[in-house]
Short mmCIF file of C-alpha atoms and ligand atoms in Angstrom, two decimals:
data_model
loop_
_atom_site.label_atom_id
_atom_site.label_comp_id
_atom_site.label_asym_id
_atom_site.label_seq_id
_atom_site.Cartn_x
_atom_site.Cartn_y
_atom_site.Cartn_z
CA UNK N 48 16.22 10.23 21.51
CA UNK N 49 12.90 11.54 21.40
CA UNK N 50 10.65 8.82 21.58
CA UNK N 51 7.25 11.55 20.97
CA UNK N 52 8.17 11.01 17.43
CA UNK N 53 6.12 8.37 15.04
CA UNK N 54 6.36 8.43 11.48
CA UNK N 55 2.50 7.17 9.91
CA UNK N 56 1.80 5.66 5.93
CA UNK N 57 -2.42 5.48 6.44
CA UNK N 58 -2.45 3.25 3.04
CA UNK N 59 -5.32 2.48 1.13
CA UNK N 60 -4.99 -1.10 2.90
CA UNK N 61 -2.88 -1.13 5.79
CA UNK N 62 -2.22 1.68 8.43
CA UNK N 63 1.29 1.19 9.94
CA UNK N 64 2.75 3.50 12.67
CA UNK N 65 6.75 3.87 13.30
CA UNK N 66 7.82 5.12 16.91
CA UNK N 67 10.83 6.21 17.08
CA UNK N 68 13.38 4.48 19.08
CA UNK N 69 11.28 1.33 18.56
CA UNK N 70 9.98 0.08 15.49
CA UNK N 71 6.22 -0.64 14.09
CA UNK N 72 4.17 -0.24 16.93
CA UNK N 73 1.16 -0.85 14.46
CA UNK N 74 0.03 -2.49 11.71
CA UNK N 75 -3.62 -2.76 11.13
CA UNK N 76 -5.87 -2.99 7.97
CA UNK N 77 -7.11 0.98 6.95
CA UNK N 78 -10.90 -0.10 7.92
CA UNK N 79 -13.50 1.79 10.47
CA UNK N 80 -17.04 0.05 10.96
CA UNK N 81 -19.38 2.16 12.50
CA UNK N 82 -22.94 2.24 13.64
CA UNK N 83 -25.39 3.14 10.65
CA UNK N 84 -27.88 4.28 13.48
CA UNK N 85 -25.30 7.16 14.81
CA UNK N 86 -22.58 6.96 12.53
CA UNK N 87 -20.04 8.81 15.10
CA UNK N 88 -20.62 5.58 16.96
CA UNK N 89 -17.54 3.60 16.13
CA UNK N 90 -17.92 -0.24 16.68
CA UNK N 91 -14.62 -1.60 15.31
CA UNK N 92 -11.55 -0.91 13.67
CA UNK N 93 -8.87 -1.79 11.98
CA UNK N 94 -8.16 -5.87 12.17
CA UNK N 95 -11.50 -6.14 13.79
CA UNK N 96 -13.34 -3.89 11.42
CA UNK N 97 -11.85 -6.66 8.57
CA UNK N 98 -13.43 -9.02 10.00
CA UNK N 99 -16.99 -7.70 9.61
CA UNK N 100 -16.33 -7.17 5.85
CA UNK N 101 -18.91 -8.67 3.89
CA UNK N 102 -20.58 -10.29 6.82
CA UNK N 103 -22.74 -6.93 8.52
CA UNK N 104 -26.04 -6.52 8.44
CA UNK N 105 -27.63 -2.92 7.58
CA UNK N 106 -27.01 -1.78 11.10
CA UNK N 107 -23.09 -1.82 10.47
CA UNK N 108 -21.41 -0.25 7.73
CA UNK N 109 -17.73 -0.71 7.39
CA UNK N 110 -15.90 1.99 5.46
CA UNK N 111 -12.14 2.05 3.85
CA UNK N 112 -11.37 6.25 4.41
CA UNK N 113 -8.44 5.86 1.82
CA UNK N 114 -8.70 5.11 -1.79
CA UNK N 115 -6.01 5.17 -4.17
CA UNK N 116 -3.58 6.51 -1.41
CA UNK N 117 -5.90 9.58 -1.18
CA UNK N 118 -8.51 10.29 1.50
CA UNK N 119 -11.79 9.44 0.14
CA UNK N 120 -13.75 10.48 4.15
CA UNK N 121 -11.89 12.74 5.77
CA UNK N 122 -13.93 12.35 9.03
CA UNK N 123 -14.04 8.25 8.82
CA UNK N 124 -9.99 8.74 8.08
CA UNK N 125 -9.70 10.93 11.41
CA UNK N 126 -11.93 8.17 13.21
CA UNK N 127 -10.15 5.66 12.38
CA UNK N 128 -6.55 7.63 12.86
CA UNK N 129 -7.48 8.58 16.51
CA UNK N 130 -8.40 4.77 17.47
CA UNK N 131 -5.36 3.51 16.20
CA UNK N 132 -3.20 6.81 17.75
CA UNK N 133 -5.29 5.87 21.13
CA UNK N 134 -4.50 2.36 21.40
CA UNK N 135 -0.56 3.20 20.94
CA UNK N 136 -0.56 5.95 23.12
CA UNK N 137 -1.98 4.14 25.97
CA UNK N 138 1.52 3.73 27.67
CA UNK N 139 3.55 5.71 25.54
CA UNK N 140 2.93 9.14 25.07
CA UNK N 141 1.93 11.85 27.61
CA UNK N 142 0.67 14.28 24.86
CA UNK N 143 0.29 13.61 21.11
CA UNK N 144 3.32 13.13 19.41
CA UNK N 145 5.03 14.83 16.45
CA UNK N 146 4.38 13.28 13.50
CA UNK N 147 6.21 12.03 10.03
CA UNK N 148 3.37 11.45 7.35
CA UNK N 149 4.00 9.50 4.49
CA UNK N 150 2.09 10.96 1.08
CA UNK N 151 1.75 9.69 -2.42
CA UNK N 152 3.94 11.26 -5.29
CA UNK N 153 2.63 14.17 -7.16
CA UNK N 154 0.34 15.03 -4.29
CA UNK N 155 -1.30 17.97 -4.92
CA UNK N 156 -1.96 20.77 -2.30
CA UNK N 157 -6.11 20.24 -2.11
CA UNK N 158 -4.75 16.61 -1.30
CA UNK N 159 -2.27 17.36 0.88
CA UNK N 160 -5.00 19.59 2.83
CA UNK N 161 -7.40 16.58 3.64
CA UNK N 162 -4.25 15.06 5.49
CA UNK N 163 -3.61 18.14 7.05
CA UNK N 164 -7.59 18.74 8.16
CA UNK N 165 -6.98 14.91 9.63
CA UNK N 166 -4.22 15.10 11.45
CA UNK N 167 -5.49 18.22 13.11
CA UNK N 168 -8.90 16.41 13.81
CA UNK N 169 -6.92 13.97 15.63
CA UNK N 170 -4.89 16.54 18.12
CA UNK N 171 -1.59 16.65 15.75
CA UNK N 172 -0.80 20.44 15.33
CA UNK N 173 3.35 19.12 14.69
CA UNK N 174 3.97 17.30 11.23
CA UNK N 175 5.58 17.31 7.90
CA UNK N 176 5.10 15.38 4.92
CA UNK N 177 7.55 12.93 3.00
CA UNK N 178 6.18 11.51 -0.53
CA UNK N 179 6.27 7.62 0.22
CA UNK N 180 8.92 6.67 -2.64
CA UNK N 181 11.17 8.46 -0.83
CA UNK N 182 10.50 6.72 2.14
CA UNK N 183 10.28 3.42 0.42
CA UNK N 184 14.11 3.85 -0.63
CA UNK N 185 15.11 4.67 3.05
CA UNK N 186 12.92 1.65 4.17
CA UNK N 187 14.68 -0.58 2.23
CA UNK N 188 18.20 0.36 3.43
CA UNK N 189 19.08 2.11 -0.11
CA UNK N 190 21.81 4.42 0.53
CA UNK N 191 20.37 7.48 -0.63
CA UNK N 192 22.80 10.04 -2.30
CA UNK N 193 22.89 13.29 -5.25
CA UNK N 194 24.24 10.96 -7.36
CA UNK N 195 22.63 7.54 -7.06
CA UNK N 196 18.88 7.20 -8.13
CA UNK N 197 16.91 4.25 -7.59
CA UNK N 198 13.62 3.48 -8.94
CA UNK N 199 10.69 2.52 -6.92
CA UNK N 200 7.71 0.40 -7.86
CA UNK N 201 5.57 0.27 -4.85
CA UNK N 202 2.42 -1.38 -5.69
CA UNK N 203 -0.09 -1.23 -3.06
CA UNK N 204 -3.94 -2.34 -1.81
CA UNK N 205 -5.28 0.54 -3.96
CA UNK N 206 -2.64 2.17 -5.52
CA UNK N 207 1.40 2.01 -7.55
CA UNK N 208 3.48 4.56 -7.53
CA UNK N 209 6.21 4.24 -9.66
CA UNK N 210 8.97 7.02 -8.96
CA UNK N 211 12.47 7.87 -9.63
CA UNK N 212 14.33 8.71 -6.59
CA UNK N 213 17.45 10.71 -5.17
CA UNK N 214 18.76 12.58 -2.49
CA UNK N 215 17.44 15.52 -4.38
CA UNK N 216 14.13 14.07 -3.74
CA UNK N 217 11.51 12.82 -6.64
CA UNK N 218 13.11 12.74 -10.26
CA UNK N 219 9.81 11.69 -12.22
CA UNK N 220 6.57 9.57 -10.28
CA UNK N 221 3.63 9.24 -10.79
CA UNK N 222 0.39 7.54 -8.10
CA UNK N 223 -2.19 5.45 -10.41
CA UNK N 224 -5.24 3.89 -8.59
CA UNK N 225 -4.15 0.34 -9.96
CA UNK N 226 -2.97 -1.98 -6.92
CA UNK N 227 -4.04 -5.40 -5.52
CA UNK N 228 -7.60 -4.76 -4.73
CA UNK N 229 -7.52 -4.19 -8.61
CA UNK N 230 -6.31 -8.52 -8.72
CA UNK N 231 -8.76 -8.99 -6.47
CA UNK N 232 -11.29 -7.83 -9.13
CA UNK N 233 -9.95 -9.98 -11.44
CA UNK N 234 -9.76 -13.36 -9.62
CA UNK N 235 -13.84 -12.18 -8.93
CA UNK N 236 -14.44 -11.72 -12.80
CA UNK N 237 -12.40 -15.12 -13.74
CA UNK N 238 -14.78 -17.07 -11.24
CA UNK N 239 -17.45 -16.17 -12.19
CA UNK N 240 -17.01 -16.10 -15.78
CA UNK N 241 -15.20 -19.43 -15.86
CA UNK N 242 -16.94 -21.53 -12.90
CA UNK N 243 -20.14 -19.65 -12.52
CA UNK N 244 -19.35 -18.79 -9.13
CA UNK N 245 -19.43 -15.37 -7.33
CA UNK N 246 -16.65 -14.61 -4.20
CA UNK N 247 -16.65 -11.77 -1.63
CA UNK N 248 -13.53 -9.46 -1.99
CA UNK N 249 -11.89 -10.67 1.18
CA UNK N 250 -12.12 -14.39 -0.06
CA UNK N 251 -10.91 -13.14 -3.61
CA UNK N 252 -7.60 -11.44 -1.41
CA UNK N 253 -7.00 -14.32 0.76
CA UNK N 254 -6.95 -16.62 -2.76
CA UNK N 255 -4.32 -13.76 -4.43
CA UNK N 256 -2.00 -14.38 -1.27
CA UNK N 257 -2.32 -18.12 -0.69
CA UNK N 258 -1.85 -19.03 -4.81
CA UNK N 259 -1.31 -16.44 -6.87
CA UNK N 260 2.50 -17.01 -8.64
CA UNK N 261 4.45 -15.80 -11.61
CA UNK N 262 6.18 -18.94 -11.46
CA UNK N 263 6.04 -21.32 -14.70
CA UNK N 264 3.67 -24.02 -14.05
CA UNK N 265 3.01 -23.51 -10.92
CA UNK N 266 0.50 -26.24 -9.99
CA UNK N 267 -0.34 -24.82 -6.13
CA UNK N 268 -4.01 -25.15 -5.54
CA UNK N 269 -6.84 -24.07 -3.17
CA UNK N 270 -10.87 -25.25 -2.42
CA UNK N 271 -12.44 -21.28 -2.90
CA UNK N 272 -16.09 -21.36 -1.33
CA UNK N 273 -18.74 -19.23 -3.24
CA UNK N 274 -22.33 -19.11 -4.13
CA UNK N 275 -23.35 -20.73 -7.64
CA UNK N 276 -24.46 -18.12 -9.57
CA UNK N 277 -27.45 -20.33 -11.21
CA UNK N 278 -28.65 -21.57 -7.80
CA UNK N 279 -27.61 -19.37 -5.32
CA UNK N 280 -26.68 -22.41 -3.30
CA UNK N 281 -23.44 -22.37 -1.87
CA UNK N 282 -20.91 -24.00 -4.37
CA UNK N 283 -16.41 -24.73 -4.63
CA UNK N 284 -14.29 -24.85 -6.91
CA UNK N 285 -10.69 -26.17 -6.91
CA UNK N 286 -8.45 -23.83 -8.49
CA UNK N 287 -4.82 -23.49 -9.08
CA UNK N 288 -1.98 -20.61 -9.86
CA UNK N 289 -2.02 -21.53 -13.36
CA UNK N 290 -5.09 -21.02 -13.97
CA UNK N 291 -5.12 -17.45 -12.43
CA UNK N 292 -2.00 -16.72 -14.32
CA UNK N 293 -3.36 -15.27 -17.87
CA UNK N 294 -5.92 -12.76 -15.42
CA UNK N 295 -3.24 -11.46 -13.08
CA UNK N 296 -0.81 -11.00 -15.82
CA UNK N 297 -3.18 -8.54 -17.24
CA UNK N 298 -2.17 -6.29 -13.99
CA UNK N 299 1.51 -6.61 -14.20
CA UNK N 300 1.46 -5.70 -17.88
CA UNK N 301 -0.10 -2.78 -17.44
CA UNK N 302 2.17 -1.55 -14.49
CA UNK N 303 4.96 -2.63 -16.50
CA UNK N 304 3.76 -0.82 -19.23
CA UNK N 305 3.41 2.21 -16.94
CA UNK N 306 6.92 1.33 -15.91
CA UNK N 307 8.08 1.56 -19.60
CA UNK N 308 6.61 4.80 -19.76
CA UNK N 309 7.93 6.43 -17.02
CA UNK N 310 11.69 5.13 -17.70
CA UNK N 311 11.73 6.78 -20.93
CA UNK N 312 10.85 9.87 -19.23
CA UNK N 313 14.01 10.15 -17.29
CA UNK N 314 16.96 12.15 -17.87
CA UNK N 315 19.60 10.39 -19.85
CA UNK N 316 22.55 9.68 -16.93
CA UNK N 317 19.25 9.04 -14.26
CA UNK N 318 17.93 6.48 -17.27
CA UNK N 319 21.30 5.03 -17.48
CA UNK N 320 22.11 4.35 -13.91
CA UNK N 321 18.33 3.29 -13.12
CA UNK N 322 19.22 0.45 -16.18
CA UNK N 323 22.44 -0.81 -13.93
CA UNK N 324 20.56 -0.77 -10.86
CA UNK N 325 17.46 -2.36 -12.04
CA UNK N 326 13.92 -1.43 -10.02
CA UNK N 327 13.25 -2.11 -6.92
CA UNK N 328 9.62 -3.69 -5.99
CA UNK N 329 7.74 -2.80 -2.76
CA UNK N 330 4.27 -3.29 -1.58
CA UNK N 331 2.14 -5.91 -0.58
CA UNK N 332 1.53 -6.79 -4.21
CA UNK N 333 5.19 -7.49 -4.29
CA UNK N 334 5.17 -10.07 -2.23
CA UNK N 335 3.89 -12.37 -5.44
CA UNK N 336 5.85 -15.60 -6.37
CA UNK N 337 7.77 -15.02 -9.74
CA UNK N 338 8.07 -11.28 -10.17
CA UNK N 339 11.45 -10.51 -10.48
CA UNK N 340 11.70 -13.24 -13.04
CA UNK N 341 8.57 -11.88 -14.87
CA UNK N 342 9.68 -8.78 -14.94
CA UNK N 343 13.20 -9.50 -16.40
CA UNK N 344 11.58 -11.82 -19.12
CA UNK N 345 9.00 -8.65 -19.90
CA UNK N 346 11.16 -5.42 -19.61
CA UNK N 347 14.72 -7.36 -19.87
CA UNK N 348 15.76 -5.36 -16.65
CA UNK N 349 16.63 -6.57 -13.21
CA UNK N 350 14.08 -6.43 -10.26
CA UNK N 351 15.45 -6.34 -7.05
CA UNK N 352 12.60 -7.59 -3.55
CA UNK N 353 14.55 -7.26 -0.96
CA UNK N 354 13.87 -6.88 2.94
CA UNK N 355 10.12 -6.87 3.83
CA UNK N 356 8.89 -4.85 0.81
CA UNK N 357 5.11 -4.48 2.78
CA UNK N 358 6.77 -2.40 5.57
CA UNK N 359 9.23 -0.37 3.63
CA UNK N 360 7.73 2.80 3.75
CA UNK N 361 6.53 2.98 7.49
CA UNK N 362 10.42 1.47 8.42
CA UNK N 363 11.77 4.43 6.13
CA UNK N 364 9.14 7.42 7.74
CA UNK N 365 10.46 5.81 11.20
CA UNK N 366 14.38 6.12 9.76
CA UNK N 367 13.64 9.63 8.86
CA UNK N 368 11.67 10.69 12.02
CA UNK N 369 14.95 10.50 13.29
CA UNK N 370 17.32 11.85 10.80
CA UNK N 371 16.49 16.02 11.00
CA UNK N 372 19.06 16.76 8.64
CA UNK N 373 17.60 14.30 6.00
CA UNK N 374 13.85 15.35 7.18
CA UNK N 375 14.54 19.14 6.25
CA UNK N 376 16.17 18.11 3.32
CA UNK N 377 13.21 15.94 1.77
CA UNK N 378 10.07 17.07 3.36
CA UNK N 379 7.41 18.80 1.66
CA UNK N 380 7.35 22.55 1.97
CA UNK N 381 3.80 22.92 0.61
CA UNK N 382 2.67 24.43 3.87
N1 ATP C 521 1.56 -12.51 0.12
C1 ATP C 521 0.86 -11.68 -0.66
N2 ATP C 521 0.64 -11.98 -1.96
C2 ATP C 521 -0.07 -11.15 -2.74
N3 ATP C 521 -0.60 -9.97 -2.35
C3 ATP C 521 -0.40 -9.62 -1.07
C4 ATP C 521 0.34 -10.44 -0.16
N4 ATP C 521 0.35 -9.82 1.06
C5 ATP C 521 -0.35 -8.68 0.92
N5 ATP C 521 -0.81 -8.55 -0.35
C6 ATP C 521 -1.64 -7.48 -0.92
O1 ATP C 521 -0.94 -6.25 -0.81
C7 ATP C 521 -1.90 -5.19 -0.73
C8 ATP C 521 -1.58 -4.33 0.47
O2 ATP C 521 -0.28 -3.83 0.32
P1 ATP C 521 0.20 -2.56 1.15
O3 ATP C 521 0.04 -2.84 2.60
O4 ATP C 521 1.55 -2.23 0.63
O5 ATP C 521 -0.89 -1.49 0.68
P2 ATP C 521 -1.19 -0.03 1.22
O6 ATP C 521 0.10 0.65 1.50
O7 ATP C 521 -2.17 -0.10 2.33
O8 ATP C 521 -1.93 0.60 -0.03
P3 ATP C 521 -1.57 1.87 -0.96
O9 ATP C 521 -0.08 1.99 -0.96
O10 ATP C 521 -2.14 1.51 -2.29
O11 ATP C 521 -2.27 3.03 -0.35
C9 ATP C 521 -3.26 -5.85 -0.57
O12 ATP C 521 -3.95 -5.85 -1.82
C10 ATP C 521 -2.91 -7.25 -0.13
O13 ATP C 521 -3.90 -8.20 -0.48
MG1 MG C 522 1.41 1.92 0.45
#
């Protein structure tokens, strides 16, 4: 086994890198804070660069490179790819390794040459490209064949992509630029509408994963810590999953409206075998309390979460890494 192989999803949220013959070697938040005096200066990245968010002063500026699964700074993206390549390489690579890079659907070739620029920035002259649905399927252990199409709703930090996929490769997708960050906007909006109080983005994140829930009645509740909007003084409110429910549903509608819409694009027999199979979730978003049922009750179609549906994608660009066969078969040829 070649172990100078690592498959890479830079997501609009999370950077996660595969080696192969291992397993996630990394898993860190898609963030690079640099100096504002010398902005080559990098000061942190990644889980440390999180933890500046919000909190730097106008000597520190901390920048997300991706945006809706698509490089928004190609030279902040290469910074923070080389830190993150650096720190795994330490022990285990004498030169830079070859390199599986997970893309969104529908990519188009201007996008797929501000990876490219990237990679190359970074010392990576060997890599191919695998649209992430694809990988998503392998990920989650979904035997891939001609014959057998699954479909894929990956919903993201920044971004869904909602694809059809075989062994042939994509069937239909499509990449919109809805995905949690756009719940975190919504938990902001319904705080300070209904409690007069404003949040940061990384409190209004850490409330969508500690309560946010599908579930009926679901009575969980959290203290959130703001500033009164009247005052400015520092000011909580106790709120609970209900009474985020009506805002976040707003999301899912729409992505299951999206959904809608791209299922009655598919070919009859793909349509018809998608409807046995039902869709299968992945993504941080997915990780939600109540989906699958929500989604039955909306679309009257099974959802499947299964596995770790965050992880999916890297686990499937590290199953494919290895797999030439399969990796000729599906990459990219756009070169
Ligand atoms: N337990 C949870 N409940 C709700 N949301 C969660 C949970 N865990 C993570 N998330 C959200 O999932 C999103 C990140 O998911 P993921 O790591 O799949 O995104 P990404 O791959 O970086 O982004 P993209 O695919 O859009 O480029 C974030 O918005 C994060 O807050
Ligand atoms: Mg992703």
């Amino acid at each position: 086994m070649n172990n100078n192989v690592i498959a890479i999803d830079i997501g609009s949220t999370n950077t996660g890198i595969y080696q192969a013959g291992h397993n996630i070697v990394l898993f860190e938040p898609s963030l690079v804070a640099f100096s504002t005096d010398n902005t080559s200066i990098i000061k942190e990245v990644g889980t440390e660069a999180k933890k500046l968010v919000g909190r730097t002063t106008g000597s520190t500026v901390v920048v997300a490179p991706v945006c809706g699964s698509q490089i928004s700074d190609k030279k902040s993206c290469s910074a923070m790819l080389e830190s993150f390549l650096n720190k795994i390489s330490l022990k285990r690579f004498s030169s830079r390794p070859s390199v599986v890079l997970s893309v969104p659907c529908g990519i188009t070739a201007d996008e797929l040459k501000d990876f490219e620029w990237v990679l190359r920035d970074c010392g990576v002259n060997d890599y191919v490209f695998v649209e992430s649905p694809i990988l998503t399927c392998l990920g989650l252990g979904l035997p891939l064949s001609e014959a057998s199409p699954y479909f894929i709703v990956d919903m993201g930090g920044g971004s869904t992509q909602i694809a059809a996929v075989s062994l042939d490769g994509i069937i239909c997708g499509i990449n919109t630029n809805i995905g949690g960050m756009s719940i975190d906007a919504l938990i902001m909006s319904y705080l300070r509408d209904r409690y007069g109080v404003k949040i940061g983005s990384l409190t209004a994140e850490t409330v969508k994963q500690k309560i946010c829930s599908l579930v009926p009645n679901d009575m969980t509740a959290m203290v959130v810590s703001g500033q009164s909007i009247s005052t400015g003084r520092p000011y909580s409110v106790r709120i609970t999953a209900e009474d985020l429910k009506e805002p976040i549903k707003t999301f899912f509608d729409k992505i299951f409206q999206i959904t809608g819409m791209m299922l009655s694009k598919l070919p009859a027999e793909v349509s018809a075998d998608v409807r046995k199979s039902g869709v299968y979730f992945s993504g941080g978003v997915s990780k939600i309390p109540g989906l699958e049922e929500y989604f039955r009750e909306r679309m009257n179609m099974r959802a499947n979460i299964i596995g770790d549906p965050q992880t999916a994608s890297i686990i499937g660009g590290g199953i494919i890494a290895q797999d030439k066969d399969l990796l000729k078969k599906l990459r990219i040829n756009k070169r």
